Short mmCIF file of C-alpha atoms in Angstrom, two decimals:
data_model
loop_
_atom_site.label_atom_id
_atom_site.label_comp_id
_atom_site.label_asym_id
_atom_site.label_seq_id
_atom_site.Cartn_x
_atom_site.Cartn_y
_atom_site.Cartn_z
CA UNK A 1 -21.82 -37.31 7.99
CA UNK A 2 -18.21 -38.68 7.06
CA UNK A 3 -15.81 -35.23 8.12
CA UNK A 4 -12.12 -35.52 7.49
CA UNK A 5 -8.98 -33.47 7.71
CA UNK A 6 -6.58 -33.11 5.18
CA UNK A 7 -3.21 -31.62 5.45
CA UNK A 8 -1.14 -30.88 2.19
CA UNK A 9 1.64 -28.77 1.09
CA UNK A 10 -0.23 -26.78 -1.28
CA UNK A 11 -3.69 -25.65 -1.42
CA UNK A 12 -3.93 -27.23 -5.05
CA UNK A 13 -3.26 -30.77 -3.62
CA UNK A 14 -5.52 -30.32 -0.52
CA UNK A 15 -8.46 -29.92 -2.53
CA UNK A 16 -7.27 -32.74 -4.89
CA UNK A 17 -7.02 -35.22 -1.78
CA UNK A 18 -10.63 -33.93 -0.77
CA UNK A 19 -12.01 -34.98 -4.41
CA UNK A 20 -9.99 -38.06 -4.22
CA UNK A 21 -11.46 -39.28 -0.97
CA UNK A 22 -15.14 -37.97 -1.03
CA UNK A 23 -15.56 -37.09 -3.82
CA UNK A 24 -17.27 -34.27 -6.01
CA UNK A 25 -20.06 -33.53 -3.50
CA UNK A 26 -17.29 -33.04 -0.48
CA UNK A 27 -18.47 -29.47 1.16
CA UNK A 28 -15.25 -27.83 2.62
CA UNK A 29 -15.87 -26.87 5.75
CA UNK A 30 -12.73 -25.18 6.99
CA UNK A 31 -8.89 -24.03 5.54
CA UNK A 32 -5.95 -22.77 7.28
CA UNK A 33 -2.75 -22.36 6.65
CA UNK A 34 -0.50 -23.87 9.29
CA UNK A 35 3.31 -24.17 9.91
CA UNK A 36 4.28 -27.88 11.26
CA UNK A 37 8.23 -29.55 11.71
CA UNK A 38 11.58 -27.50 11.93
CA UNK A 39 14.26 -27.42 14.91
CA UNK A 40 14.10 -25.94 18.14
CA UNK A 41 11.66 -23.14 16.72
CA UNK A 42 13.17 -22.96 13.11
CA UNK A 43 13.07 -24.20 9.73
CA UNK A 44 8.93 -24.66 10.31
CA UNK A 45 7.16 -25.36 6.89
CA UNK A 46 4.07 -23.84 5.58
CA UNK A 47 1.32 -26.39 5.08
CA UNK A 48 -2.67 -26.17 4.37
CA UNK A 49 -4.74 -27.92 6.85
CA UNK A 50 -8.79 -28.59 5.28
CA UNK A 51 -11.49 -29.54 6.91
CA UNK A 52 -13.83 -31.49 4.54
CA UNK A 53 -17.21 -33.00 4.96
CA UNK A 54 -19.79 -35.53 2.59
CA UNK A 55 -23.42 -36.36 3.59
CA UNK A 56 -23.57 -40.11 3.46
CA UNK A 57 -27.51 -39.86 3.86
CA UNK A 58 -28.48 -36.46 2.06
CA UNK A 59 -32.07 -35.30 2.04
CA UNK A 60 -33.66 -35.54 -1.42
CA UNK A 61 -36.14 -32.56 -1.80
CA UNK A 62 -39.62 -33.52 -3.15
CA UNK A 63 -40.65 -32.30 -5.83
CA UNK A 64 -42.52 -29.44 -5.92
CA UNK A 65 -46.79 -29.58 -6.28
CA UNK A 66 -48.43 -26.48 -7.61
CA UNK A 67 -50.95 -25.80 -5.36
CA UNK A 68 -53.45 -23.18 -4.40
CA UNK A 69 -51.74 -20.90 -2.99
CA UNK A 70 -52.43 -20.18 0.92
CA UNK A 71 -53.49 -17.16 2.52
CA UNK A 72 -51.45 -15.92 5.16
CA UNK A 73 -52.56 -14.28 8.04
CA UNK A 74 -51.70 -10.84 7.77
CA UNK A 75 -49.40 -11.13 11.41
CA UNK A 76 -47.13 -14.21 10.21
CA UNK A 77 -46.49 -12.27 7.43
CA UNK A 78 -45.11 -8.88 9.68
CA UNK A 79 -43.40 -11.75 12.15
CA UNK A 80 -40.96 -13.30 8.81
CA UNK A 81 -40.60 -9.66 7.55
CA UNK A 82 -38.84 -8.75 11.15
CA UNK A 83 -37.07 -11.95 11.23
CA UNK A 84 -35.79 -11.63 7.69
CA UNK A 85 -34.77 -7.91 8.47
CA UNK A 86 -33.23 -8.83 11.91
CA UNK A 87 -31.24 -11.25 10.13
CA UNK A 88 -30.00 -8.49 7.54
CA UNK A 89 -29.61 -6.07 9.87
CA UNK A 90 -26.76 -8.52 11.97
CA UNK A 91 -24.99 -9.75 9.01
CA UNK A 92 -24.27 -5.90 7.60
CA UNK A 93 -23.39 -5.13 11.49
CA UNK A 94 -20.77 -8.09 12.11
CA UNK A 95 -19.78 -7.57 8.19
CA UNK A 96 -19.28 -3.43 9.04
CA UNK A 97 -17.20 -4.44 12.21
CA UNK A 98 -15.00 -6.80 9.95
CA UNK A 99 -13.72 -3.90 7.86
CA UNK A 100 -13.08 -1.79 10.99
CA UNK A 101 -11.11 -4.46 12.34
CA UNK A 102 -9.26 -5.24 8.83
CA UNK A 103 -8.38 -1.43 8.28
CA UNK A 104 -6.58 -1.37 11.70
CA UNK A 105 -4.71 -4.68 11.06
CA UNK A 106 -1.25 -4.18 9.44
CA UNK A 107 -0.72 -7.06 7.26
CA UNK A 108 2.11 -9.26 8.56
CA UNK A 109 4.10 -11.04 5.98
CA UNK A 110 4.74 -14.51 6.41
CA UNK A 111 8.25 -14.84 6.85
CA UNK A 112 8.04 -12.74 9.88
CA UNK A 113 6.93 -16.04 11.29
CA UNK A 114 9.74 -18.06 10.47
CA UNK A 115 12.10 -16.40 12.99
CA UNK A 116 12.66 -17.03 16.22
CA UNK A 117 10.18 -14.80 18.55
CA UNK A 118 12.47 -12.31 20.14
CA UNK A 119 13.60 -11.57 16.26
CA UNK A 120 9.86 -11.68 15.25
CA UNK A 121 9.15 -8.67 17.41
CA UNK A 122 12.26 -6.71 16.23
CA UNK A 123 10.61 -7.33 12.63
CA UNK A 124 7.36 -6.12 13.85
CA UNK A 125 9.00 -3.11 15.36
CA UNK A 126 10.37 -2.07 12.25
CA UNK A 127 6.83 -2.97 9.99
CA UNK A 128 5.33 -0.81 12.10
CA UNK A 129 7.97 1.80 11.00
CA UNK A 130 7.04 1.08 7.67
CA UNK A 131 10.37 -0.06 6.68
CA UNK A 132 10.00 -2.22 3.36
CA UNK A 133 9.48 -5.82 3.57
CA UNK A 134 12.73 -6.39 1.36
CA UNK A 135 14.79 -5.15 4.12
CA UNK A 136 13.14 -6.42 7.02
CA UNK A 137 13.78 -9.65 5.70
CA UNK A 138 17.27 -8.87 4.33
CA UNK A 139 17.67 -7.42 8.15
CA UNK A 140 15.85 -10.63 9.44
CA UNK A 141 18.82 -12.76 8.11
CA UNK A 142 21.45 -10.97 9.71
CA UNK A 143 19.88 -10.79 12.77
CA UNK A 144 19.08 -15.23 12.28
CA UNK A 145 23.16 -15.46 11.94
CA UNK A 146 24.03 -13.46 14.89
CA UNK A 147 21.34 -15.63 16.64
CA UNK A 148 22.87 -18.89 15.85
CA UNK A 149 26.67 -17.40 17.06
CA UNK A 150 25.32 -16.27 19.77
CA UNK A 151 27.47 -18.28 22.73
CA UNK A 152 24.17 -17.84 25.28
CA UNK A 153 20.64 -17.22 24.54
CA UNK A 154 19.82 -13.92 23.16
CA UNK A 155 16.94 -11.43 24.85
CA UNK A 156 14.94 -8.99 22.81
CA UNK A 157 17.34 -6.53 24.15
CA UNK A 158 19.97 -8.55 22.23
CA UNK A 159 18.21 -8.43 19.30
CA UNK A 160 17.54 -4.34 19.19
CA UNK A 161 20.81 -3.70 19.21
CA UNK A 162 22.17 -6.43 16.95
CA UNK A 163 19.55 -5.06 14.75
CA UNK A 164 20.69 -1.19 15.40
CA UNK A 165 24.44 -2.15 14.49
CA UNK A 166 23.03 -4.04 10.84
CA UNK A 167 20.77 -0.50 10.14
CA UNK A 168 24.10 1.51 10.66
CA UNK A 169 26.09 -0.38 8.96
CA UNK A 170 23.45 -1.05 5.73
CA UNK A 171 23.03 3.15 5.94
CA UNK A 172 27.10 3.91 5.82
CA UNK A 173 28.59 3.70 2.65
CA UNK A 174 26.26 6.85 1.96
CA UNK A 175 27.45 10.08 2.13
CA UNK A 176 26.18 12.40 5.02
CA UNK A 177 27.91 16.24 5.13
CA UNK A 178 27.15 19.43 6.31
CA UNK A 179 26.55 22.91 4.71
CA UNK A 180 30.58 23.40 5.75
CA UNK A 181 31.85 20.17 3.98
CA UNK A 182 29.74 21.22 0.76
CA UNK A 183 29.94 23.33 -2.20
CA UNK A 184 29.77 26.89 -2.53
CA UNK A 185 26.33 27.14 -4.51
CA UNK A 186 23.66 24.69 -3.10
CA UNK A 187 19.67 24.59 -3.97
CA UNK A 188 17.05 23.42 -2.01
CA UNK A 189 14.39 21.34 -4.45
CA UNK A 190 11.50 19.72 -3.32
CA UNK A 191 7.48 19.66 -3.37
CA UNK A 192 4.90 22.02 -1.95
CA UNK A 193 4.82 22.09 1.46
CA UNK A 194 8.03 20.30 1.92
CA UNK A 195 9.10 23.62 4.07
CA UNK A 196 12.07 24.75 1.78
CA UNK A 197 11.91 28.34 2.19
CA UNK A 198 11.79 27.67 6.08
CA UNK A 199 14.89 24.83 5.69
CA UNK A 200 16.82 27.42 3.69
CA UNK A 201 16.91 29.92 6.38
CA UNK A 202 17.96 27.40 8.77
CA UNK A 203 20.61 26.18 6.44
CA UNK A 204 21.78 30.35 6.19
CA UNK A 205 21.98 30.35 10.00
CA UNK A 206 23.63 27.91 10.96
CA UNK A 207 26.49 28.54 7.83
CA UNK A 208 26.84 32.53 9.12
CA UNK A 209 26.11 31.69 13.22
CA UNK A 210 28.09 28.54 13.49
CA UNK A 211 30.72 28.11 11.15
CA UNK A 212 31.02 31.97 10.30
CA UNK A 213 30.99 32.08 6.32
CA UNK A 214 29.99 34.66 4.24
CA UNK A 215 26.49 33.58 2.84
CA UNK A 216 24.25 35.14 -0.11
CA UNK A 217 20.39 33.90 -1.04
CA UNK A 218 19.04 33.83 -4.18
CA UNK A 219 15.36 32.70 -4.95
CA UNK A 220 13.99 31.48 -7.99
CA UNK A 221 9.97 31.34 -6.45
CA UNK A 222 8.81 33.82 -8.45
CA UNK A 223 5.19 32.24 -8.15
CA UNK A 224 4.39 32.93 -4.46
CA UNK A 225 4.68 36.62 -3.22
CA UNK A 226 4.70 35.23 0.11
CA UNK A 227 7.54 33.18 -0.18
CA UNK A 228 9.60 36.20 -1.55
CA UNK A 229 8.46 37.87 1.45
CA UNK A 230 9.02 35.38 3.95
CA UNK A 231 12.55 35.07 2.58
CA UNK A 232 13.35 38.69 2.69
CA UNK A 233 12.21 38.65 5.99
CA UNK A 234 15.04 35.91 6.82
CA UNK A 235 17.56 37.87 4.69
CA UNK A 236 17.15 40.72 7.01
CA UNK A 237 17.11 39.19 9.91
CA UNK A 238 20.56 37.44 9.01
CA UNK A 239 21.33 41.16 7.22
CA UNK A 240 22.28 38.59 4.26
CA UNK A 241 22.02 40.20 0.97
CA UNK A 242 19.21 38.51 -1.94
CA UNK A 243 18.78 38.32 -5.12
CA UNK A 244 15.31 37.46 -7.24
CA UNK A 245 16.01 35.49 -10.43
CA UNK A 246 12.68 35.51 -12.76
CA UNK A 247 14.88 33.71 -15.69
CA UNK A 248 18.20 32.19 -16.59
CA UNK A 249 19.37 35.58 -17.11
CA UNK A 250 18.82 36.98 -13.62
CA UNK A 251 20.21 33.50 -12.48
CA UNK A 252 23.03 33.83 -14.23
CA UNK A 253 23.29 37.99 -13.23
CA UNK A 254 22.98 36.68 -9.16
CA UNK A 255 25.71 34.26 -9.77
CA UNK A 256 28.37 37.03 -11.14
CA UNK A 257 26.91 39.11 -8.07
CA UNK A 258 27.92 37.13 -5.45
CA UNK A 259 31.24 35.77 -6.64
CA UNK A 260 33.30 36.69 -3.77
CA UNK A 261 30.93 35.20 -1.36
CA UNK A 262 31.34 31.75 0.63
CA UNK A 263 28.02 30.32 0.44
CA UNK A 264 25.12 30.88 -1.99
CA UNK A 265 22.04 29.47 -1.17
CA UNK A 266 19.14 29.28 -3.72
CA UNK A 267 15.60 28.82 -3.04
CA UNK A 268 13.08 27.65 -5.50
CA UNK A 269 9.42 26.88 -6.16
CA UNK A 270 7.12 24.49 -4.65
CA UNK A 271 5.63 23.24 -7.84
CA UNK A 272 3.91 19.72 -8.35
CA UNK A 273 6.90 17.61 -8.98
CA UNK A 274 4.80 14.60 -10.52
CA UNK A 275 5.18 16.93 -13.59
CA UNK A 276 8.35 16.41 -15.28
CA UNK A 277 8.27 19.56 -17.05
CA UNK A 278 9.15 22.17 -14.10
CA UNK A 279 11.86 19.55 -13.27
CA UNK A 280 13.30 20.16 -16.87
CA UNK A 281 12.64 24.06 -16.33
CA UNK A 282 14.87 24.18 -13.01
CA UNK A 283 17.64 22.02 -14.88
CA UNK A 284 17.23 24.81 -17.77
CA UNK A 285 17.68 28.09 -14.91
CA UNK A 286 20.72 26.69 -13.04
CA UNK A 287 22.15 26.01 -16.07
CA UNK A 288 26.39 25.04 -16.15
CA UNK A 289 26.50 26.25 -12.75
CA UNK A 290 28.32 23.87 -10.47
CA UNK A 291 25.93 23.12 -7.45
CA UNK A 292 24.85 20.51 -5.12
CA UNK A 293 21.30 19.95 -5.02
CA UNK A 294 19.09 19.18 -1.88
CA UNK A 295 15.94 17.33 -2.05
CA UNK A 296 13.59 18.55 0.66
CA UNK A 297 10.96 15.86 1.52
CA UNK A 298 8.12 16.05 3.96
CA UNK A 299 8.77 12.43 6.05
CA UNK A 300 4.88 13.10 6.91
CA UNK A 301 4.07 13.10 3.07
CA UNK A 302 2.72 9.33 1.57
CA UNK A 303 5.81 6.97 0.99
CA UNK A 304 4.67 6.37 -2.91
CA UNK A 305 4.25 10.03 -3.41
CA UNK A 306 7.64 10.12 -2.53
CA UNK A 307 9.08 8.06 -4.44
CA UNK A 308 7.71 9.70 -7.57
CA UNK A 309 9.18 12.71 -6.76
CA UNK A 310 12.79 11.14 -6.04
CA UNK A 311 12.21 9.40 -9.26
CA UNK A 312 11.35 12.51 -11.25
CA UNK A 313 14.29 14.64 -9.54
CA UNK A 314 16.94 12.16 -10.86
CA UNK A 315 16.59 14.10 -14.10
CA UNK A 316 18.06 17.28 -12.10
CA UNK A 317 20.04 15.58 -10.82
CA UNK A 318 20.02 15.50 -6.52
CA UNK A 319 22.75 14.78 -4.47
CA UNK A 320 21.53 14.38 -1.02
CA UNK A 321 17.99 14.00 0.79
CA UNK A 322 16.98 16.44 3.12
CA UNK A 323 13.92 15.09 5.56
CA UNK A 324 11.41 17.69 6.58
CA UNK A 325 8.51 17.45 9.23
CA UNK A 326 10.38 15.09 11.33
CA UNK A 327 8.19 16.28 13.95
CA UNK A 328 4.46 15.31 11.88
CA UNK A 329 4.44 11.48 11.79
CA UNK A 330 6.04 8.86 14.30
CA UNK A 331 6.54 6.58 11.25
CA UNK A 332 10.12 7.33 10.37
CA UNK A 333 10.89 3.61 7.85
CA UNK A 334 10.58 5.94 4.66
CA UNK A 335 13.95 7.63 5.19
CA UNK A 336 15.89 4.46 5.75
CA UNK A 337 13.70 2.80 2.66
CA UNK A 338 14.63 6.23 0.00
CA UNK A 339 18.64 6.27 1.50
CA UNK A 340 19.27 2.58 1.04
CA UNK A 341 16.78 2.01 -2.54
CA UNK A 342 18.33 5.19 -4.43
CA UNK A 343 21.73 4.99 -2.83
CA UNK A 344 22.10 8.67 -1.56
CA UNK A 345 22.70 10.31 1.33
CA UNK A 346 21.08 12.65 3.65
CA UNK A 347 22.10 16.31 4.94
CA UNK A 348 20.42 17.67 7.60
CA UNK A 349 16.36 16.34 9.46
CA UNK A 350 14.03 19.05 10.43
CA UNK A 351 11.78 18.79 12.97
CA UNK A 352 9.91 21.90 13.84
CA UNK A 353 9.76 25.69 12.42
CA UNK A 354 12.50 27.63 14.61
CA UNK A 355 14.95 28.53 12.68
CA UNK A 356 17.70 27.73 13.64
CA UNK A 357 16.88 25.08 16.00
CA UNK A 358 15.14 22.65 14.71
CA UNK A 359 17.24 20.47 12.61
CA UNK A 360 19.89 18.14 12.74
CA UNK A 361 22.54 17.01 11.31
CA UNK A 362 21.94 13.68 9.50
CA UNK A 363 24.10 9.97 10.06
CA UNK A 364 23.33 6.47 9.83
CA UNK A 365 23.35 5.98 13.54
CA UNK A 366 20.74 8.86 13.67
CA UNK A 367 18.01 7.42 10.89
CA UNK A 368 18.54 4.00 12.69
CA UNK A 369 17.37 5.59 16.16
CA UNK A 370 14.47 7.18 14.24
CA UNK A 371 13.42 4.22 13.10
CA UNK A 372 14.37 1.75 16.00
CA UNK A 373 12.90 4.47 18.55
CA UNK A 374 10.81 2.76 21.42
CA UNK A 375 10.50 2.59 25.31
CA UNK A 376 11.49 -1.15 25.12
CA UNK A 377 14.87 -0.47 23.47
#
């Protein structure tokens, strides 16, 4: 049997060298793709490395006699039943343990490989985050740069914080203030199960508790009873004063109502935000009323889920993101993917149900320990 290996730049031209050397009958054996040349660990480039094989002596079947046909004993029969099922029965198993082992395999993408290895496992770190692959790389070039300045060898240590510092700096030129530094009327917005009633309470504490203002609620859930109720229940623990608004009218009643206040904080429903039309209704309630507008999103929630909800809200429009459930995933690369891709900034993270407690304020150097969180840093 003539075997030969071919190595090629493309796939295309591997086979084509294969045809050209053994022709049409050449059985491929084996294909890789494989990374060969570059400097010191760099510049490597991708090549495709087949394993091709022709029978110089093939066996020509006879052809075929019709004959009587044979009978069997009855046992040979059973005996080739057992060894055609045994057969079966190890294929499915090795072919069910092959999905297992895919579904628990995050892909890698290939330039990962093309750094050097202490930057390869700061890349990693930050897949595993789920950070996009358009800003690992983007990331993965700054970090390359420092890496070549670098006057000694880096360590992975190195590299974490280099990688920290590019995070921070990528996440500042976006704006991240506190219920103090913001306007007087502010709504919370978000999905069901985001935790928005919950977040506004916090939001009323820590405006009357820490920086002593004068705060009024207004709610515009009219669909739950039991987020009326769980708000009132807040109102009077805070002995804050609330208003129900069923329509633009009420709205616009509260409003006038709480004039001479410092803070106004308005609540609304947990609708399903993939529907543009209760979107269009909020923009319709708040009316001319000069507000800043808080998304609430659930970290925990699916990142494409969330980014059809940001999408949608841009009709409203939002100022600043507001992460929820902090606390209900360890995969934080969604908030530094929605601050950087749509450009806004973030208020406050929850990450529990005491209110006040748990939240905190939001800053780039905060997201970027989220994300860059490990025992190794």
């Amino acid at each position: 049997m003539n075997v030969k290996k071919i190595i090629a730049p493309t796939m295309q031209a591997a086979l084509a060298k294969v045809k050209d050397e053994l022709g049409d009958q050449a059985v491929i054996l084996h294909s890789k793709m494989i990374y060969d040349g570059g400097f010191l660990g760099l510049f490597k480039k991708k090549k495709y490395e087949v394993i091709a094989a022709l029978d110089e002596n093939p066996v020509i079947p006879k052809p075929t006699v019709k004959n009587k046909q044979r009978k069997i004993p009855q046992q040979a029969n059973v005996e080739v039943r057992q060894a055609q099922t045994g057969v079966a029965d190890n294929v499915l198993a090795e072919l069910a343990t092959l999905k297992k082992e895919l579904k628990t395999v995050k892909r890698e993408p290939f330039f990962i490989r093309h750094f050097p290895e202490p930057i390869q496992a700061c890349l990693l770190h930050l897949q595993k985050a789920d950070v996009a692959d358009q800003h690992i790389e983007e990331i993965g070039q700054q970090l390359l740069e420092k890496w070549r300045q670098s006057p000694t060898p880096p360590e992975q240590a190195d590299v974490f914080s280099w990688c920290k510092n590019i995070m921070i700096e990528r996440l500042g030129p976006f704006q991240y203030k506190e219920i103090n530094e913001m306007k007087k009327y502010i709504n919370v917005v978000g999905p069901t199960g985001a935790g928005k009633t919950t977040t506004l309470a916090k939001l009323a504490a820590v405006a009357v508790l820490e920086h002593k203002k004068r705060v009024a609620l207004i709610t515009v859930d009219t669909y739950r009873i039991a987020a009326i109720d769980q708000l009132k229940t807040y109102a009077e623990l805070l002995q804050l004063p609330l208003e129900i608004a069923y329509d633009q009218h009420d709205f616009s009643e509260a409003i006038k109502k709480f004039a001479d206040y410092d803070l106004v904080l308005i609540d609304t429903a947990g609708r399903n935000y993939r529907e543009l039309e209760f979107v269009h209704d909020l923009k319709g309630m708040f009316g001319e009323t000069e507000m800043e507008t808080l998304l609430a999103l659930p970290i925990s929630m699916k990142e494409k889920d969330l980014e059809i909800i940001v999408n949608h809200f841009q009709q409203l429009p939002f100022n600043y993101f507001l992460f929820t459930k902090a606390d209900e995933t360890r995969s934080y690369g969604a908030m530094y993917n929605l601050i950087v891709d749509n450009q806004r900034g973030v208020t406050y993270i929850t990450t529990g149900q005491e209110v006040p407690d748990d939240m905190i304020a939001a800053s780039p150097e905060r997201i970027a320990h989220y994300v860059l969180e490990d025992e190794t840093i």
